[in-house]
């Protein structure tokens, strides 16, 4: 046990503020892992409830509790945790979430087998305040997903396992709370491969106190700044209108966004990558085409055929039979619907 404490393979990092209600379950899920060579580093960010009392009920030498003298915020607390971490890999687990018993075993084996990957996430099941399952995530999976972070945050924070050295190399967490995980993942992805597995490693708890729900305006501000960083990387001149449209994409809120504005943004992203050569053009351009089709479907565009084919995104090699079937079906249904309206039926 002393060997595990002095130099564990993994540091499970848990930042907590007033988490007395759920942190016990989170700790239990870590201590019951099939992989045992870890430390559980809990950073208490100035809690005023019984959080510390709950933590101290667990008697296990792998638990290390550090108290911030006062509340310092998530940005400071996560960086403090990275600095204090003894493991080669840092596994994030929020204090209200629950890890599956084989999470660390499978994830660390994957990281060791793929040394070129610096960050790995997974799927999650969603649970409510009472621990009842309400759904399962369907995030994109693969071993080289960096380009997808240009459009969306494709990772669930509590599922991440990250090389400590990679976090340190990119300068740690930046003050982008509560989107500091998206920001960190994006910056790491510019230097290393990032991956998502299809396994469910975490039960993600949704409740009224989730940070993103309490700080919607702050989240929007953070994401907008991340988008500006993305523009800078792709050498795209900052434009408030473009940033707004991009933010609608990031937040999956394109219902009221003008279709032509979305197309303009995607074409500019393609042009920016062509000039900067940050991402391989084949995977980046294919992603943009798939996203464009997704937008056309969501907005139920009547002129889907012309909109899909007549633009700077279109590249014949990326067309699939499935995509053609979707386009034809939507074109037929919208025409049928329009005809029915004209006939008063």
PDB file of N, CA, C and O in Angstrom, residues 4-37:
ATOM      1  N   UNK A   4       1.800   2.277  -3.443  1.00  0.00           N
ATOM      2  CA  UNK A   4       0.696   2.899  -4.160  1.00  0.00           C
ATOM      3  C   UNK A   4       0.580   4.373  -3.805  1.00  0.00           C
ATOM      4  O   UNK A   4       0.389   5.234  -4.641  1.00  0.00           O
ATOM      5  N   UNK A   5       0.750   4.678  -2.536  1.00  0.00           N
ATOM      6  CA  UNK A   5       0.609   6.053  -2.073  1.00  0.00           C
ATOM      7  C   UNK A   5       1.745   6.928  -2.594  1.00  0.00           C
ATOM      8  O   UNK A   5       1.545   8.061  -2.996  1.00  0.00           O
ATOM      9  N   UNK A   6       2.997   6.389  -2.597  1.00  0.00           N
ATOM     10  CA  UNK A   6       4.144   7.214  -2.970  1.00  0.00           C
ATOM     11  C   UNK A   6       4.187   7.522  -4.464  1.00  0.00           C
ATOM     12  O   UNK A   6       4.543   8.624  -4.860  1.00  0.00           O
ATOM     13  N   UNK A   7       3.832   6.552  -5.308  1.00  0.00           N
ATOM     14  CA  UNK A   7       3.900   6.786  -6.740  1.00  0.00           C
ATOM     15  C   UNK A   7       2.820   5.988  -7.471  1.00  0.00           C
ATOM     16  O   UNK A   7       3.105   4.984  -8.145  1.00  0.00           O
ATOM     17  N   UNK A   8       1.575   6.402  -7.368  1.00  0.00           N
ATOM     18  CA  UNK A   8       0.495   5.661  -8.033  1.00  0.00           C
ATOM     19  C   UNK A   8       0.520   5.888  -9.536  1.00  0.00           C
ATOM     20  O   UNK A   8       1.054   6.888 -10.020  1.00  0.00           O
ATOM     21  N   UNK A   9      -0.058   4.972 -10.271  1.00  0.00           N
ATOM     22  CA  UNK A   9      -0.172   5.131 -11.718  1.00  0.00           C
ATOM     23  C   UNK A   9      -1.176   6.235 -12.039  1.00  0.00           C
ATOM     24  O   UNK A   9      -0.971   7.039 -12.944  1.00  0.00           O
ATOM     25  N   UNK A  10      -2.255   6.273 -11.270  1.00  0.00           N
ATOM     26  CA  UNK A  10      -3.358   7.195 -11.558  1.00  0.00           C
ATOM     27  C   UNK A  10      -3.657   8.056 -10.342  1.00  0.00           C
ATOM     28  O   UNK A  10      -3.653   7.570  -9.208  1.00  0.00           O
ATOM     29  N   UNK A  11      -3.919   9.321 -10.596  1.00  0.00           N
ATOM     30  CA  UNK A  11      -4.534  10.195  -9.598  1.00  0.00           C
ATOM     31  C   UNK A  11      -5.961  10.456 -10.021  1.00  0.00           C
ATOM     32  O   UNK A  11      -6.206  10.975 -11.118  1.00  0.00           O
ATOM     33  N   UNK A  12      -6.900  10.036  -9.199  1.00  0.00           N
ATOM     34  CA  UNK A  12      -8.299  10.399  -9.430  1.00  0.00           C
ATOM     35  C   UNK A  12      -8.504  11.759  -8.768  1.00  0.00           C
ATOM     36  O   UNK A  12      -8.368  11.883  -7.549  1.00  0.00           O
ATOM     37  N   UNK A  13      -8.776  12.755  -9.579  1.00  0.00           N
ATOM     38  CA  UNK A  13      -8.874  14.130  -9.081  1.00  0.00           C
ATOM     39  C   UNK A  13     -10.335  14.534  -8.931  1.00  0.00           C
ATOM     40  O   UNK A  13     -11.106  14.507  -9.890  1.00  0.00           O
ATOM     41  N   UNK A  14     -10.688  14.921  -7.713  1.00  0.00           N
ATOM     42  CA  UNK A  14     -12.061  15.296  -7.404  1.00  0.00           C
ATOM     43  C   UNK A  14     -12.067  16.660  -6.728  1.00  0.00           C
ATOM     44  O   UNK A  14     -11.605  16.809  -5.599  1.00  0.00           O
ATOM     45  N   UNK A  15     -12.558  17.671  -7.434  1.00  0.00           N
ATOM     46  CA  UNK A  15     -12.738  18.999  -6.854  1.00  0.00           C
ATOM     47  C   UNK A  15     -14.148  19.078  -6.295  1.00  0.00           C
ATOM     48  O   UNK A  15     -15.098  18.638  -6.943  1.00  0.00           O
ATOM     49  N   UNK A  16     -14.291  19.646  -5.099  1.00  0.00           N
ATOM     50  CA  UNK A  16     -15.616  19.647  -4.486  1.00  0.00           C
ATOM     51  C   UNK A  16     -15.891  20.943  -3.749  1.00  0.00           C
ATOM     52  O   UNK A  16     -15.015  21.504  -3.090  1.00  0.00           O
ATOM     53  N   UNK A  17     -17.120  21.409  -3.882  1.00  0.00           N
ATOM     54  CA  UNK A  17     -17.618  22.560  -3.124  1.00  0.00           C
ATOM     55  C   UNK A  17     -19.020  22.222  -2.655  1.00  0.00           C
ATOM     56  O   UNK A  17     -19.922  22.028  -3.470  1.00  0.00           O
ATOM     57  N   UNK A  18     -19.180  22.110  -1.341  1.00  0.00           N
ATOM     58  CA  UNK A  18     -20.492  21.798  -0.748  1.00  0.00           C
ATOM     59  C   UNK A  18     -21.127  20.575  -1.401  1.00  0.00           C
ATOM     60  O   UNK A  18     -22.238  20.622  -1.922  1.00  0.00           O
ATOM     61  N   UNK A  19     -20.402  19.482  -1.342  1.00  0.00           N
ATOM     62  CA  UNK A  19     -20.857  18.260  -2.014  1.00  0.00           C
ATOM     63  C   UNK A  19     -21.286  17.149  -1.076  1.00  0.00           C
ATOM     64  O   UNK A  19     -21.246  15.978  -1.454  1.00  0.00           O
ATOM     65  N   UNK A  20     -21.705  17.513   0.134  1.00  0.00           N
ATOM     66  CA  UNK A  20     -22.008  16.487   1.132  1.00  0.00           C
ATOM     67  C   UNK A  20     -23.064  15.483   0.688  1.00  0.00           C
ATOM     68  O   UNK A  20     -23.043  14.319   1.087  1.00  0.00           O
ATOM     69  N   UNK A  21     -23.974  15.908  -0.161  1.00  0.00           N
ATOM     70  CA  UNK A  21     -25.106  15.057  -0.526  1.00  0.00           C
ATOM     71  C   UNK A  21     -24.694  13.862  -1.375  1.00  0.00           C
ATOM     72  O   UNK A  21     -25.256  12.755  -1.225  1.00  0.00           O
ATOM     73  N   UNK A  22     -23.708  14.049  -2.255  1.00  0.00           N
ATOM     74  CA  UNK A  22     -23.374  12.997  -3.207  1.00  0.00           C
ATOM     75  C   UNK A  22     -21.944  12.475  -3.118  1.00  0.00           C
ATOM     76  O   UNK A  22     -21.640  11.427  -3.688  1.00  0.00           O
ATOM     77  N   UNK A  23     -21.048  13.178  -2.456  1.00  0.00           N
ATOM     78  CA  UNK A  23     -19.635  12.816  -2.525  1.00  0.00           C
ATOM     79  C   UNK A  23     -19.344  11.435  -1.955  1.00  0.00           C
ATOM     80  O   UNK A  23     -18.416  10.752  -2.396  1.00  0.00           O
ATOM     81  N   UNK A  24     -20.129  10.986  -0.996  1.00  0.00           N
ATOM     82  CA  UNK A  24     -19.927   9.655  -0.437  1.00  0.00           C
ATOM     83  C   UNK A  24     -20.026   8.575  -1.497  1.00  0.00           C
ATOM     84  O   UNK A  24     -19.187   7.659  -1.554  1.00  0.00           O
ATOM     85  N   UNK A  25     -21.046   8.668  -2.355  1.00  0.00           N
ATOM     86  CA  UNK A  25     -21.222   7.701  -3.444  1.00  0.00           C
ATOM     87  C   UNK A  25     -20.070   7.784  -4.438  1.00  0.00           C
ATOM     88  O   UNK A  25     -19.613   6.766  -4.964  1.00  0.00           O
ATOM     89  N   UNK A  26     -19.611   9.000  -4.699  1.00  0.00           N
ATOM     90  CA  UNK A  26     -18.498   9.180  -5.631  1.00  0.00           C
ATOM     91  C   UNK A  26     -17.239   8.507  -5.085  1.00  0.00           C
ATOM     92  O   UNK A  26     -16.521   7.807  -5.811  1.00  0.00           O
ATOM     93  N   UNK A  27     -16.947   8.712  -3.809  1.00  0.00           N
ATOM     94  CA  UNK A  27     -15.772   8.103  -3.183  1.00  0.00           C
ATOM     95  C   UNK A  27     -15.879   6.584  -3.185  1.00  0.00           C
ATOM     96  O   UNK A  27     -14.913   5.874  -3.514  1.00  0.00           O
ATOM     97  N   UNK A  28     -17.036   6.053  -2.836  1.00  0.00           N
ATOM     98  CA  UNK A  28     -17.243   4.602  -2.831  1.00  0.00           C
ATOM     99  C   UNK A  28     -16.964   4.003  -4.204  1.00  0.00           C
ATOM    100  O   UNK A  28     -16.369   2.922  -4.319  1.00  0.00           O
ATOM    101  N   UNK A  29     -17.382   4.708  -5.258  1.00  0.00           N
ATOM    102  CA  UNK A  29     -17.184   4.186  -6.608  1.00  0.00           C
ATOM    103  C   UNK A  29     -15.709   4.135  -6.990  1.00  0.00           C
ATOM    104  O   UNK A  29     -15.299   3.286  -7.786  1.00  0.00           O
ATOM    105  N   UNK A  30     -14.912   5.042  -6.419  1.00  0.00           N
ATOM    106  CA  UNK A  30     -13.472   5.030  -6.686  1.00  0.00           C
ATOM    107  C   UNK A  30     -12.791   3.923  -5.886  1.00  0.00           C
ATOM    108  O   UNK A  30     -11.962   3.170  -6.403  1.00  0.00           O
ATOM    109  N   UNK A  31     -13.132   3.800  -4.625  1.00  0.00           N
ATOM    110  CA  UNK A  31     -12.493   2.800  -3.766  1.00  0.00           C
ATOM    111  C   UNK A  31     -12.825   1.373  -4.180  1.00  0.00           C
ATOM    112  O   UNK A  31     -12.093   0.442  -3.829  1.00  0.00           O
ATOM    113  N   UNK A  32     -13.897   1.180  -4.946  1.00  0.00           N
ATOM    114  CA  UNK A  32     -14.284  -0.163  -5.379  1.00  0.00           C
ATOM    115  C   UNK A  32     -13.773  -0.492  -6.779  1.00  0.00           C
ATOM    116  O   UNK A  32     -14.194  -1.483  -7.386  1.00  0.00           O
ATOM    117  N   UNK A  33     -12.845   0.295  -7.301  1.00  0.00           N
ATOM    118  CA  UNK A  33     -12.302   0.050  -8.635  1.00  0.00           C
ATOM    119  C   UNK A  33     -11.543  -1.272  -8.715  1.00  0.00           C
ATOM    120  O   UNK A  33     -10.853  -1.669  -7.774  1.00  0.00           O
ATOM    121  N   UNK A  34     -11.649  -1.941  -9.866  1.00  0.00           N
ATOM    122  CA  UNK A  34     -10.909  -3.184 -10.087  1.00  0.00           C
ATOM    123  C   UNK A  34      -9.408  -2.924 -10.220  1.00  0.00           C
ATOM    124  O   UNK A  34      -8.590  -3.779  -9.917  1.00  0.00           O
ATOM    125  N   UNK A  35      -9.051  -1.730 -10.675  1.00  0.00           N
ATOM    126  CA  UNK A  35      -7.651  -1.300 -10.731  1.00  0.00           C
ATOM    127  C   UNK A  35      -7.358  -0.522  -9.450  1.00  0.00           C
ATOM    128  O   UNK A  35      -8.068   0.427  -9.111  1.00  0.00           O
ATOM    129  N   UNK A  36      -6.332  -0.935  -8.715  1.00  0.00           N
ATOM    130  CA  UNK A  36      -6.142  -0.401  -7.365  1.00  0.00           C
ATOM    131  C   UNK A  36      -4.942   0.536  -7.203  1.00  0.00           C
ATOM    132  O   UNK A  36      -4.778   1.140  -6.140  1.00  0.00           O
ATOM    133  N   UNK A  37      -4.114   0.659  -8.221  1.00  0.00           N
ATOM    134  CA  UNK A  37      -2.896   1.471  -8.088  1.00  0.00           C
ATOM    135  C   UNK A  37      -3.218   2.939  -8.378  1.00  0.00           C
ATOM    136  O   UNK A  37      -2.860   3.485  -9.413  1.00  0.00           O
TER     137      UNK A  37
END
